[in-house]
Every structure is written in C-alpha cells, then in structure tokens.
Coordinates of C-alpha atoms and ligand atoms in Angstrom, one line a residue:
M42 CA 0.0 0.0 0.0
A43 CA 1.1 3.6 -0.6
L44 CA 2.0 5.0 2.8
G45 CA 2.7 8.5 1.5
L46 CA 5.4 9.1 4.2
H47 CA 6.5 12.7 4.2
S48 CA 10.1 11.6 4.9
S49 CA 12.5 14.3 5.5
R50 CA 15.1 11.6 6.3
R51 CA 16.8 14.1 8.6
N52 CA 19.7 12.8 10.7
F53 CA 19.8 9.6 8.7
L54 CA 22.6 8.0 10.7
V55 CA 24.1 5.3 8.6
G56 CA 24.1 4.3 5.0
A57 CA 22.2 1.5 3.3
G58 CA 24.6 -1.2 4.4
G59 CA 24.3 -0.5 8.2
F60 CA 20.5 0.0 8.4
A61 CA 19.1 -1.9 5.5
G62 CA 18.2 -4.9 7.5
A63 CA 15.2 -6.1 9.3
A64 CA 15.5 -7.8 12.7
A65 CA 16.1 -11.2 11.0
A66 CA 18.9 -9.8 8.9
A67 CA 20.4 -8.0 11.9
R68 CA 20.8 -11.3 13.7
L69 CA 23.4 -12.3 11.0
M70 CA 25.4 -9.1 11.5
P71 CA 28.8 -9.5 13.2
G72 CA 27.8 -7.9 16.5
A73 CA 24.9 -10.2 16.8
A74 CA 27.2 -13.0 17.8
F75 CA 27.7 -11.3 21.1
A76 CA 24.1 -11.0 21.9
A77 CA 23.9 -14.5 23.3
E78 CA 21.3 -15.0 26.0
A79 CA 22.9 -16.2 29.3
G80 CA 20.4 -17.5 31.8
G81 CA 17.8 -15.1 30.6
A82 CA 20.2 -12.1 30.6
Y83 CA 21.3 -10.4 27.4
C84 CA 25.1 -10.1 27.4
P85 CA 26.7 -7.9 24.7
P86 CA 30.4 -7.5 25.3
P87 CA 31.6 -4.4 27.2
S88 CA 32.9 -2.9 23.9
A89 CA 29.3 -2.9 22.6
W90 CA 28.1 -1.0 25.6
S91 CA 30.9 1.5 25.2
D92 CA 29.9 1.9 21.5
L93 CA 26.4 2.6 22.6
A94 CA 27.5 5.1 25.3
K95 CA 29.6 7.0 22.7
A96 CA 26.7 7.1 20.3
V97 CA 23.9 8.1 22.7
K98 CA 24.6 11.6 23.9
G99 CA 22.0 11.5 26.6
G100 CA 23.9 8.7 28.4
V101 CA 23.6 5.0 29.0
L102 CA 23.0 3.4 32.4
R103 CA 24.0 -0.1 33.4
P104 CA 22.6 -2.1 36.5
E105 CA 25.6 -1.1 38.6
D106 CA 24.9 2.6 38.1
P107 CA 23.2 4.7 40.9
F108 CA 19.6 5.4 40.1
F109 CA 19.3 2.5 37.6
A110 CA 16.5 0.9 39.6
D111 CA 14.7 4.2 39.9
V112 CA 14.9 5.0 36.2
C113 CA 13.6 1.6 35.1
R114 CA 10.8 1.1 37.7
P115 CA 7.4 1.0 35.9
N116 CA 4.2 2.5 37.4
N117 CA 2.6 -1.0 37.5
L118 CA 4.9 -2.9 39.9
R119 CA 3.5 -6.1 38.6
Y120 CA 6.1 -5.8 35.8
G121 CA 8.9 -4.4 38.0
A122 CA 10.9 -7.6 38.2
T123 CA 11.8 -7.4 34.5
L124 CA 15.0 -5.4 34.7
P125 CA 16.7 -4.2 31.5
A126 CA 20.3 -5.0 30.6
G127 CA 20.9 -1.3 30.1
I128 CA 19.0 2.0 29.7
A129 CA 19.7 4.4 26.9
R130 CA 18.7 7.9 27.9
C131 CA 17.9 9.5 24.5
A132 CA 18.3 13.2 24.3
S133 CA 17.7 13.6 20.5
P134 CA 16.3 11.9 17.4
A135 CA 20.0 11.0 16.6
D136 CA 20.2 9.2 19.9
V137 CA 17.1 7.2 19.1
Q138 CA 18.5 6.3 15.7
A139 CA 21.7 5.1 17.3
C140 CA 19.7 2.9 19.6
I141 CA 17.8 1.3 16.7
Q142 CA 21.0 0.6 14.9
W143 CA 22.6 -0.9 18.1
V144 CA 19.7 -3.2 19.0
K145 CA 19.7 -4.5 15.4
Q146 CA 23.4 -5.1 15.5
Q147 CA 23.2 -6.8 18.9
A148 CA 19.9 -8.7 18.1
M149 CA 18.8 -7.2 21.4
P150 CA 15.2 -7.0 22.4
F151 CA 14.1 -3.5 23.6
A152 CA 11.2 -1.4 24.8
V153 CA 10.5 2.2 24.5
R154 CA 9.6 4.2 27.6
S155 CA 8.2 7.7 28.2
G156 CA 6.1 7.9 31.4
G157 CA 6.3 4.2 32.1
H158 CA 2.6 4.0 32.9
S159 CA 1.6 1.2 30.5
Y160 CA -1.0 -0.8 32.5
A161 CA 0.4 -4.0 30.9
G162 CA 4.1 -3.4 31.4
F163 CA 4.7 -2.9 27.6
S164 CA 7.6 -0.5 28.4
T165 CA 9.6 -3.1 30.3
T166 CA 12.2 -5.4 28.7
P167 CA 15.1 -7.7 29.7
G168 CA 17.0 -6.0 26.8
L169 CA 17.6 -2.3 26.1
L170 CA 15.2 0.2 27.7
I171 CA 15.0 3.2 25.3
D172 CA 14.2 5.9 27.8
M173 CA 12.8 9.0 26.1
T174 CA 12.4 11.2 29.2
R175 CA 15.4 13.4 28.3
M176 CA 13.6 14.5 25.2
T177 CA 11.4 16.9 27.1
G178 CA 9.7 20.2 26.5
A179 CA 6.8 21.8 24.8
K180 CA 7.0 25.0 22.7
P181 CA 4.5 27.1 20.7
L182 CA 5.3 27.1 16.9
P183 CA 5.8 30.7 15.9
G184 CA 3.4 31.9 13.3
K185 CA 1.3 28.7 13.6
D186 CA -1.9 29.7 15.4
G187 CA -2.2 27.6 18.5
L188 CA 0.1 24.8 17.5
V189 CA 2.4 23.5 20.2
E190 CA 5.3 21.0 19.6
V191 CA 5.8 18.5 22.4
Q192 CA 9.1 16.5 22.6
G193 CA 8.7 12.7 22.5
G194 CA 9.6 11.9 26.1
T195 CA 7.8 14.8 27.8
L196 CA 5.6 14.0 30.8
N197 CA 2.1 15.4 31.0
S198 CA 3.2 17.7 33.9
A199 CA 5.6 19.6 31.6
V200 CA 2.9 19.8 28.8
Y201 CA 0.4 21.3 31.3
K202 CA 2.9 23.8 32.7
Q203 CA 3.6 25.1 29.2
M204 CA -0.1 25.2 28.3
E205 CA -0.8 27.2 31.5
R206 CA 1.9 29.7 30.5
L207 CA 0.3 30.1 27.1
G208 CA -3.2 30.2 28.4
R209 CA -4.1 27.2 26.2
T210 CA -5.3 23.6 26.8
I211 CA -5.8 20.3 25.0
T212 CA -7.7 17.2 25.8
H213 CA -5.6 15.9 28.7
G214 CA -5.7 13.4 31.6
R215 CA -5.4 14.0 35.3
C216 CA -2.1 12.2 36.0
D217 CA 1.0 14.4 35.8
T218 CA 3.4 11.5 35.5
V219 CA 1.9 9.8 32.5
G220 CA 4.0 10.3 29.3
A221 CA 2.5 12.4 26.5
A222 CA 3.7 9.8 24.0
G223 CA 1.8 6.9 25.3
F224 CA -1.2 9.0 26.2
L225 CA -1.5 10.6 22.7
L226 CA -0.7 7.5 20.6
G227 CA -3.4 5.4 22.3
G228 CA -6.1 8.1 21.9
G229 CA -5.9 10.0 25.2
I230 CA -9.0 10.8 27.3
G231 CA -9.8 13.5 29.8
F232 CA -12.6 15.9 30.9
N233 CA -12.2 18.0 27.8
M234 CA -12.8 15.2 25.4
R235 CA -16.5 15.8 24.8
K236 CA -15.7 19.4 23.8
Y237 CA -12.5 19.0 21.8
G238 CA -12.4 15.3 20.9
M239 CA -9.9 12.6 21.8
A240 CA -6.3 14.0 22.4
S241 CA -5.3 12.1 19.3
D242 CA -7.9 14.1 17.3
L243 CA -5.8 17.2 18.1
L244 CA -2.6 15.6 16.8
H245 CA -1.5 17.8 13.9
A246 CA 1.8 16.1 13.1
T247 CA 4.4 13.7 14.6
E248 CA 8.0 12.8 13.9
L249 CA 9.2 9.3 14.5
V250 CA 12.2 7.0 14.0
T251 CA 11.0 4.0 12.1
A252 CA 12.4 0.4 11.9
D253 CA 14.7 1.2 9.0
G254 CA 16.3 3.9 11.0
S255 CA 14.9 6.9 9.2
H256 CA 13.5 9.9 11.0
V257 CA 10.2 10.9 9.3
K258 CA 7.5 13.5 9.7
V259 CA 3.9 12.7 9.1
D260 CA 1.1 15.3 9.4
A261 CA -2.4 16.4 8.5
G262 CA -1.1 17.8 5.1
T263 CA 0.5 14.5 4.0
D264 CA -2.6 12.6 5.0
S265 CA -0.5 9.5 5.1
A266 CA -1.6 6.1 6.6
L267 CA 1.2 6.4 9.2
Y268 CA -0.2 9.7 10.4
W269 CA -3.6 8.0 10.6
A270 CA -2.1 5.1 12.5
C271 CA -0.4 7.4 15.1
R272 CA -3.8 8.8 16.0
G273 CA -5.0 5.9 18.2
G274 CA -2.9 3.0 16.9
G275 CA -1.2 2.7 20.3
G276 CA 2.3 3.3 21.5
G277 CA 5.3 1.2 20.5
N278 CA 3.8 -0.2 17.3
F279 CA 5.2 1.8 14.4
G280 CA 8.4 3.5 15.6
I281 CA 9.7 5.8 18.3
N282 CA 7.9 9.2 18.2
T283 CA 10.3 12.0 18.9
S284 CA 7.8 14.9 18.7
F285 CA 4.1 15.6 18.5
T286 CA 2.5 18.8 17.2
L287 CA -0.8 19.5 18.8
E288 CA -3.7 21.9 18.1
T289 CA -4.5 23.7 21.3
R290 CA -7.6 25.6 22.5
P291 CA -8.0 28.6 24.8
A292 CA -8.0 27.7 28.5
E293 CA -11.2 29.3 29.9
A294 CA -12.5 29.2 33.5
V295 CA -14.5 26.1 34.5
T296 CA -16.6 24.9 37.3
V297 CA -15.2 21.7 38.9
F298 CA -16.9 19.3 41.2
N299 CA -16.5 16.1 43.2
L300 CA -20.0 15.0 44.3
T301 CA -21.0 12.0 46.4
W302 CA -24.2 10.1 47.0
S303 CA -24.6 8.0 50.2
K304 CA -28.1 6.4 49.7
D305 CA -30.0 4.5 47.0
L306 CA -26.8 3.9 45.1
P307 CA -28.1 1.6 42.3
K308 CA -30.9 4.0 41.5
V309 CA -28.5 7.0 41.5
L310 CA -26.0 5.2 39.3
K311 CA -28.7 4.3 36.8
L312 CA -30.0 7.9 36.7
L313 CA -26.4 9.3 36.3
L314 CA -25.7 6.9 33.4
T315 CA -28.9 7.7 31.6
E316 CA -29.5 11.3 32.3
L317 CA -26.0 12.6 32.0
A318 CA -25.7 11.1 28.5
T319 CA -27.7 14.0 27.2
A320 CA -25.4 16.7 28.8
P321 CA -23.9 19.4 26.6
D322 CA -20.3 18.9 25.3
D323 CA -19.1 21.5 27.8
F324 CA -19.6 18.9 30.5
G325 CA -17.0 16.2 31.3
S326 CA -17.2 13.6 34.0
K327 CA -16.1 10.3 35.5
I328 CA -18.4 8.2 37.8
N329 CA -16.6 6.1 40.4
V330 CA -18.2 3.3 42.4
T331 CA -15.5 2.7 45.0
I332 CA -15.3 -0.6 46.9
P333 CA -13.4 -0.3 50.2
S334 CA -10.2 -2.1 51.0
R335 CA -10.1 -5.0 53.5
Q336 CA -9.2 -2.7 56.3
E337 CA -11.8 -0.1 55.3
Q338 CA -14.4 -2.8 55.3
C339 CA -13.4 -3.8 58.8
D340 CA -13.9 -0.2 59.7
K341 CA -17.4 -0.4 58.1
A342 CA -16.7 1.9 55.2
P343 CA -19.5 1.6 52.7
V344 CA -19.4 1.3 48.9
R345 CA -19.5 4.9 47.5
V346 CA -20.8 6.5 44.3
S347 CA -19.1 9.8 43.4
I348 CA -18.6 11.8 40.3
L349 CA -15.6 14.0 39.4
G350 CA -15.7 16.5 36.6
Q351 CA -15.9 20.0 35.1
L352 CA -18.3 22.2 33.3
H353 CA -17.1 24.9 30.8
K354 CA -19.1 28.1 30.6
S355 CA -22.5 26.9 29.5
K356 CA -26.1 28.1 29.1
V357 CA -27.1 25.1 31.2
T358 CA -26.5 24.9 34.9
L359 CA -25.1 21.9 36.7
K360 CA -28.4 21.4 38.5
E361 CA -30.2 21.2 35.1
I362 CA -27.6 18.7 33.8
F363 CA -27.8 16.4 36.9
K364 CA -31.6 16.5 36.8
S365 CA -33.1 14.1 39.5
T366 CA -29.8 13.1 41.2
W367 CA -29.0 16.7 42.2
E368 CA -31.5 16.7 45.1
W369 CA -29.9 13.6 46.6
I370 CA -26.2 14.7 46.7
D371 CA -24.6 14.2 50.0
W372 CA -23.2 17.7 50.4
S373 CA -21.3 16.8 53.6
K374 CA -19.0 14.7 51.3
S375 CA -19.1 16.9 48.2
E376 CA -17.2 19.8 46.8
L377 CA -18.0 22.3 44.1
L378 CA -15.8 25.2 42.9
E379 CA -17.4 27.7 40.5
D380 CA -15.8 29.7 37.7
V381 CA -12.1 28.8 38.6
P382 CA -9.3 29.7 36.2
Y383 CA -8.7 26.7 34.0
W384 CA -5.3 25.5 35.2
A385 CA -6.1 26.2 38.9
A386 CA -9.2 24.1 38.5
Q387 CA -7.0 21.2 37.2
D388 CA -5.2 21.2 40.6
F389 CA -8.6 20.2 42.1
L390 CA -9.0 17.4 39.5
V391 CA -5.4 16.1 39.6
E392 CA -4.8 12.5 40.3
T393 CA -1.7 11.9 42.5
T394 CA -0.5 8.4 42.1
F395 CA 2.3 6.1 43.1
P396 CA 3.5 2.8 41.7
Y397 CA 1.6 -0.2 42.9
Y398 CA 0.1 -3.5 41.5
Y399 CA -2.9 -3.5 39.3
Q400 CA -4.9 -4.8 36.3
E401 CA -7.7 -2.8 34.6
K402 CA -10.3 -4.0 32.2
S403 CA -12.4 -1.8 29.9
S404 CA -15.3 -1.7 27.4
Y405 CA -17.6 0.8 25.8
M406 CA -21.3 1.2 26.6
K407 CA -24.3 3.0 25.2
A408 CA -26.6 4.6 27.9
A409 CA -29.7 3.0 26.3
D410 CA -28.3 -0.5 26.9
I411 CA -27.7 -0.1 30.7
G412 CA -30.8 -1.5 32.4
D413 CA -31.8 -1.9 36.0
E414 CA -30.8 -5.5 36.0
A415 CA -27.3 -4.7 34.8
I416 CA -27.0 -2.1 37.5
A417 CA -28.2 -4.5 40.2
A418 CA -25.6 -7.1 39.0
M419 CA -22.8 -4.5 39.3
F420 CA -23.6 -3.9 43.0
D421 CA -24.0 -7.7 43.6
W422 CA -20.5 -8.1 42.1
A423 CA -19.2 -5.3 44.3
A424 CA -20.5 -7.1 47.4
K425 CA -18.7 -10.3 46.3
M426 CA -15.2 -8.7 45.8
P427 CA -12.4 -10.6 47.6
A428 CA -11.1 -7.5 49.4
T429 CA -7.4 -6.8 49.1
S430 CA -5.4 -4.2 50.9
M431 CA -6.3 -1.6 48.3
P432 CA -9.7 -0.1 47.4
V433 CA -11.0 -0.9 44.0
A434 CA -13.4 1.0 41.7
F435 CA -15.5 0.4 38.8
K436 CA -15.7 3.6 36.7
F437 CA -17.6 5.2 33.9
F438 CA -15.6 7.8 31.9
Q439 CA -18.1 10.0 30.0
V440 CA -17.4 9.9 26.3
G441 CA -19.6 11.1 23.4
G442 CA -19.9 14.7 22.3
A443 CA -17.1 15.7 19.9
I444 CA -15.6 12.2 20.0
N445 CA -18.7 10.9 18.3
R446 CA -18.6 13.5 15.5
V447 CA -15.5 11.8 14.0
G448 CA -16.1 8.6 12.1
P449 CA -14.6 5.3 13.4
A450 CA -12.3 4.9 10.4
E451 CA -11.2 8.6 10.2
T452 CA -8.4 8.0 12.6
A453 CA -7.0 4.8 14.1
Y454 CA -9.1 5.4 17.3
V455 CA -12.1 3.4 16.4
H456 CA -14.4 3.7 19.5
R457 CA -16.9 6.3 18.4
G458 CA -20.7 6.4 19.1
Y459 CA -20.6 5.4 22.7
D460 CA -21.7 7.2 25.9
W461 CA -19.5 5.6 28.5
L462 CA -16.1 3.9 28.8
F463 CA -16.5 1.4 31.6
T464 CA -13.6 0.0 33.6
V465 CA -13.2 -2.3 36.5
E466 CA -10.0 -2.5 38.5
A467 CA -8.1 -5.2 40.5
N468 CA -5.6 -3.6 42.8
W469 CA -3.3 -5.2 45.3
W470 CA 0.0 -4.8 47.2
R471 CA 2.7 -7.3 47.8
P472 CA 3.5 -8.9 50.1
T473 CA 0.4 -7.7 52.1
D474 CA -1.9 -9.6 49.8
S475 CA -1.3 -13.4 49.3
A476 CA -0.9 -15.0 45.9
L477 CA -4.2 -16.8 46.4
L478 CA -6.1 -13.6 47.2
I479 CA -4.6 -11.9 44.1
E480 CA -5.7 -14.8 42.0
Q481 CA -9.2 -14.6 43.5
A482 CA -9.3 -10.8 42.9
L483 CA -8.3 -11.3 39.2
E484 CA -10.9 -14.1 38.8
W485 CA -13.6 -11.8 40.4
Q486 CA -12.6 -9.0 38.0
Q487 CA -12.9 -11.2 34.9
R488 CA -16.3 -12.6 35.9
F489 CA -17.6 -9.1 36.8
Y490 CA -16.4 -7.8 33.4
D491 CA -17.8 -10.6 31.4
D492 CA -21.2 -10.5 33.1
V493 CA -21.5 -6.7 32.9
N494 CA -20.4 -6.7 29.2
R495 CA -23.1 -9.3 28.4
R496 CA -25.8 -7.5 30.3
T497 CA -25.0 -4.1 28.7
K498 CA -23.9 -5.3 25.2
A499 CA -20.6 -3.4 25.9
T500 CA -17.9 -4.0 23.3
G501 CA -14.3 -3.1 22.6
A502 CA -11.5 -2.1 25.0
F503 CA -9.5 1.1 25.3
Q504 CA -6.0 0.6 23.9
N505 CA -4.6 3.0 26.4
F506 CA -5.7 0.7 29.2
P507 CA -4.1 -2.5 27.8
D508 CA -5.3 -5.7 29.5
P509 CA -2.9 -8.6 29.4
A510 CA -5.8 -11.0 30.1
L511 CA -7.9 -9.8 27.1
A512 CA -8.4 -12.7 24.6
D513 CA -9.3 -11.0 21.3
W514 CA -7.4 -7.8 22.1
Q515 CA -6.8 -7.0 18.4
R516 CA -10.5 -6.6 17.7
A517 CA -11.2 -5.1 21.1
Y518 CA -8.7 -2.3 20.7
Y519 CA -8.9 -1.6 17.0
G520 CA -12.2 -3.1 15.6
E521 CA -12.8 -2.4 12.0
N522 CA -9.4 -0.4 11.8
L523 CA -7.3 -3.5 12.5
A524 CA -6.8 -4.4 8.8
K525 CA -5.6 -1.0 7.9
L526 CA -3.3 -0.9 10.9
A527 CA -1.8 -4.2 9.9
E528 CA -1.2 -2.8 6.4
V529 CA 0.7 0.2 7.9
K530 CA 2.7 -2.2 10.1
K531 CA 3.6 -4.2 7.0
A532 CA 4.8 -1.0 5.2
V533 CA 6.9 0.4 8.0
D534 CA 7.9 -2.6 10.1
P535 CA 7.4 -5.8 8.2
T536 CA 9.7 -7.9 10.4
M537 CA 8.2 -6.6 13.7
L538 CA 11.3 -5.0 15.0
F539 CA 8.9 -3.1 17.3
T540 CA 7.1 -5.9 19.2
F541 CA 5.5 -6.6 22.5
A542 CA 2.8 -8.9 23.8
Q543 CA -0.1 -7.0 22.2
A544 CA 1.8 -5.5 19.2
I545 CA 0.0 -5.0 15.9
R546 CA 1.2 -7.7 13.4
P547 CA 1.9 -7.0 9.7
A548 CA -0.9 -7.9 7.3
Ligands
FAD857 C1 -2.2 6.6 37.0 C2 -2.6 6.6 35.6 C3 -3.4 7.5 35.1 C4 -3.8 7.5 33.7 N1 -4.7 8.5 33.3 C5 -5.1 8.5 32.0 C6 -6.0 9.5 31.5 O1 -6.5 10.3 32.2 N2 -6.3 9.4 30.2 C7 -5.8 8.5 29.3 O2 -6.1 8.4 28.1 N3 -4.9 7.5 29.8 C8 -4.6 7.5 31.1 N4 -3.7 6.5 31.5 C9 -3.3 5.5 30.6 C10 -2.1 6.1 29.9 O3 -2.4 7.1 28.9 C11 -1.4 4.9 29.1 O4 -1.0 3.9 30.0 C12 -0.2 5.4 28.3 O5 0.1 4.5 27.3 C13 1.0 5.7 29.2 O6 2.0 6.4 28.5 P1 3.4 6.5 29.1 O7 4.3 7.1 28.2 O8 3.3 7.0 30.5 O9 3.8 4.9 29.3 P2 4.9 4.0 28.8 O10 4.8 2.8 29.6 O11 6.2 4.7 28.7 O12 4.5 3.8 27.3 C14 3.2 3.2 26.9 C15 3.4 2.6 25.5 O13 3.8 3.5 24.6 C16 5.1 3.2 24.1 N5 5.8 4.4 24.0 C17 6.3 5.2 25.0 N6 6.9 6.3 24.5 C18 6.9 6.2 23.2 C19 7.4 7.0 22.1 N7 8.0 8.1 22.4 N8 7.1 6.6 20.9 C20 6.5 5.5 20.6 N9 6.0 4.7 21.6 C21 6.2 5.0 22.8 C22 5.7 2.2 25.0 O14 6.6 1.4 24.4 C23 4.4 1.5 25.5 O15 4.0 0.5 24.6 C24 -3.3 6.5 32.9 C25 -2.5 5.5 33.4 C26 -2.1 5.5 34.7 C27 -1.2 4.5 35.2

C-alpha cells in the first residue's frame, strides 16, 4: 500500500549497508554473535556497551549505576521484576536512531519508555530500555496559530505547565506523571474530550524514527496512513515518536466538582448513566463506584458513588444537567468550585498516584443499553469482591460529544458512538496480599467484566488501558481499523522490530 510518508530523512545515521536490514537480517550481523542470552540475561560485550554510550549523547545506564533501579521502575509494579540489561537515555532523534542501529546489530530485544505508565508493562524489557524522558519540552510554533510542539519523552506535567503559561489547553488526563507519547498514541481521554475530541484528534503532526532507522515526519497535510495510525494505533507499534505537534484551545474558566451520594446507590448510578448522557459537550465527568479495601471494610466503610468533573461556561447549569440526582447529593462529602481559572481548576481534579500492582479491564457502553438488571448485577459483584489491601473502583468515563462526530475509520481510534467507557480494577499490594487472594481478585474481575459486558452489550476495550488477560485484544482495541493498521505495520515494520505482547502484526 502507498504510505505517502513525508520523509525528511533528517539525521539519517548510517548508509544503506548498516541500516538496511530487518531484525532477522540483523541477527546475522557480526555484533549479533555477542548477543547471546545467558540464563535469561542479554550479554553484549563491554565494547558494545561502550559503543552505545559513545553514540547516545543522553547517556547509558547499566545495572551497577546509581539510580538504575529508579529509572527503570514501571508504574505498575506487577512488571517491576523485569530489569533491562541497560538503559539508553535518549536526548535527540539521533540518539534514538543510534539505539535502533545498536539493537539490530546486537539482536537485542528492547522497549520504548516515556512515562512508564503502561498498564500491561509494555515498556519493560530484559534487553535495552530506550528511555525518552530526556527529550522533554513543549513550545509554541511561531506563526502557527495555537500549534504546540511536544518532545517525544515529555511527561504530562511539563505539557500542562507550558499550556498554562500560554493560556491554552488540549484534551488531557489528570495524572502528571503519564507520558505524553503513550497518552497521545493510544487516543488520550480527559474531561475536555466531549468538547475537543480525543487527544489524538488534536494531533496535527508527529515525527518518528522507524524500523529502517529513518526519521520521518507525518502530518495532516500529507494525509499518510502512518499519520492516521499514530492517532490511536497505540504506543510502541510503528516506531519511536520524537515529537508531537498539537492543536490547542484557549484555556477558559471552568466549574469543577466532586459529588458523592450515600443512599439508593443503584438508583443513583442508573440515573447518572442515563440522564448525563444528554449533557452538553461542555460537561465532562467520570463516575466512580468505590469498593473499600479489606481494612476499610473492617472499619465499616460503605461502597460509595461519586462523580468528578468539570463544566465549561454553559447556558445550562449543573443542576439542570444532573436532573433528578441533584437533590440527593450528600453535600457533607461533596465539593463544588465555580468559575475557577482553568489550570487552577485542574489542581482540584489532579490524580496523584504512586507505583503499585494492578490490572484494569475496559469496554464501551451506550446509555440506552444499561438497564436496572445490569446495575443490580454490578452492585452484587461489588459485594462479592475478595477485598485486598487496596480499594477498587468500577468507573464510567463519560465519552460522546465531539468524539462521536468523528467517524470510526477517520483515525485509528475506532471507539466512536458510545456514551461511557466502563472500567473495572483489580488492585493489590505485595506482600500484604497473598498470591491466592490476588488470583481470586483477578478471577472476580474477569467474571464481573464478562457479566456486565453481556448485560449491557458493551464492546471493545481502550488501547490506552491495555489488559494482558484480554483474549481478542486486536478486535477489542482496533475493531474495523485492524486491517488498515496491519497494512501500515507491513509497510513500516514488516519484520516486527517493534514488538511486545499486544503489538499489531503486519498484514
Ligand atoms: C495513574 C494513571 C493515570 C492515567 N490516566 C489516563 C488518562 O487520564 N487518560 C488516558 O487516556 N490515559 C490515562 N492513563 C493511561 C495512559 O495514557 C497509558 O497507559 C499510556 O500508554 C501511558 O503512557 P506512558 O508514556 O506513561 O507509558 P509508557 O509505559 O512509557 O508507554 C506506553 C506505551 O507507549 C510506548 N511508547 C512510550 N513512549 C513512546 C514514544 N516516544 N514513541 C512510541 N511509543 C512510545 C511504550 O513502548 C508502551 O508500549 C493513565 C495511566 C495511569 C497508570
């Protein structure tokens, strides 16, 4: 297929001889002989590590270096035992190209890391960890109205700081330590999404180093299939993205809220899910049904229903939007801040997190398909949860609005036409929770998920919440766009240099 890559081929590091190969060919290269696996460890000779250190200007860390363990620790500690043989701290596209050349020469597995928040540990590897976090920063493009260029390893916190300085915003999440790369490439959800679309809908251009070592730029102007694939095709599939150019929007004051209900929870949840589905696009929300931890249950903490969100300036009031549930809000446990400057309001909504152990499952629902019987089943499942040392929530992220005005095949992000993105968590801590309890919690999660999906006709799964236990993940993440994504993969990475447990395969 014609990819129509707008290839500037800048910084093309080596000539045809050095970079021509695919992974299979690379295994025959002289250096590959040293990449023997010894007891599960990858052992290139010291000279190979020195070559890498000379080529990667941002530096290379080996296990004996201070801070090695801190740099390679993933957010999901479930995958924290997989330690890399080395970490390349890329500071430029040329560093990224040097890494690609080196892993091919050494036949070394590798993973790309920005924020390290992959739910399924897809940025962990026993080989080379290509750490992008030294490529950080976000700057407005002069003369390009509202366009901001974000470096490939920037964390969300740095993007938000720059947006605040500029008085602008995008569709963004709540967690500062998530990487912009993973967030954007898998779609990217947040409270603005009903007004501005998915974060990937705002992606105007991106630069990436592909499997053949070239550094290419794809953008709205080229209309290439690779540009299409970078808008929801998921991180780590098509290359290493070194920058993203985003359309931004003016940051205007919002009303923010965290509201709680303490009684008639099934009735409240049903009303929230049905009545809020007709809210204006200015309204963004996430409903949480929180199941207490083991200790909290001993302390008689109840299951809670709450909603967190924001309302842009609107002709409709929050009271009108919430309709019947407004009267039953437990104001002793609720907060509402009106007309707050945009970025100050985000401090209220921010999610402060720390690494722990988890698995999340997701699917997409339409409000009309969520009946009383499904809601009753959700609360039955909540009562049956094998309580671990951490609370667990099932959640409903409100989608719809601008997201649904883009067709499913217009970008790689296929999940259009829904009202809610449903998720259910399993959270635990080691060694506080036993292996048996963790197994029971995961089984509970699977049965809850299957039952709720069946009762609500929910489908799909969010590729930014990858689930290692999902059977047909290809269809679930990419639906009708899978075939085109496989064609793009075939064109840019036919031998799957970029691979992980749920990587897109070439057609
Ligand atoms: C606490 C928490 C809060 C979250 N909140 C939100 C939210 O509000 N909205 C939302 O949409 N999602 C949210 N997520 C999900 C998050 O967007 C995804 O997990 C995302 O993939 C994480 O990106 P990362 O760069 O932090 O992770 P990483 O683990 O570094 O990367 C994720 C994937 O992208 C690849 N990748 C990383 N950098 C690059 C790059 N430069 N080029 C190409 N591929 C790359 C990795 O190889 C991996 O496959 C949240 C996750 C957590 C843990």
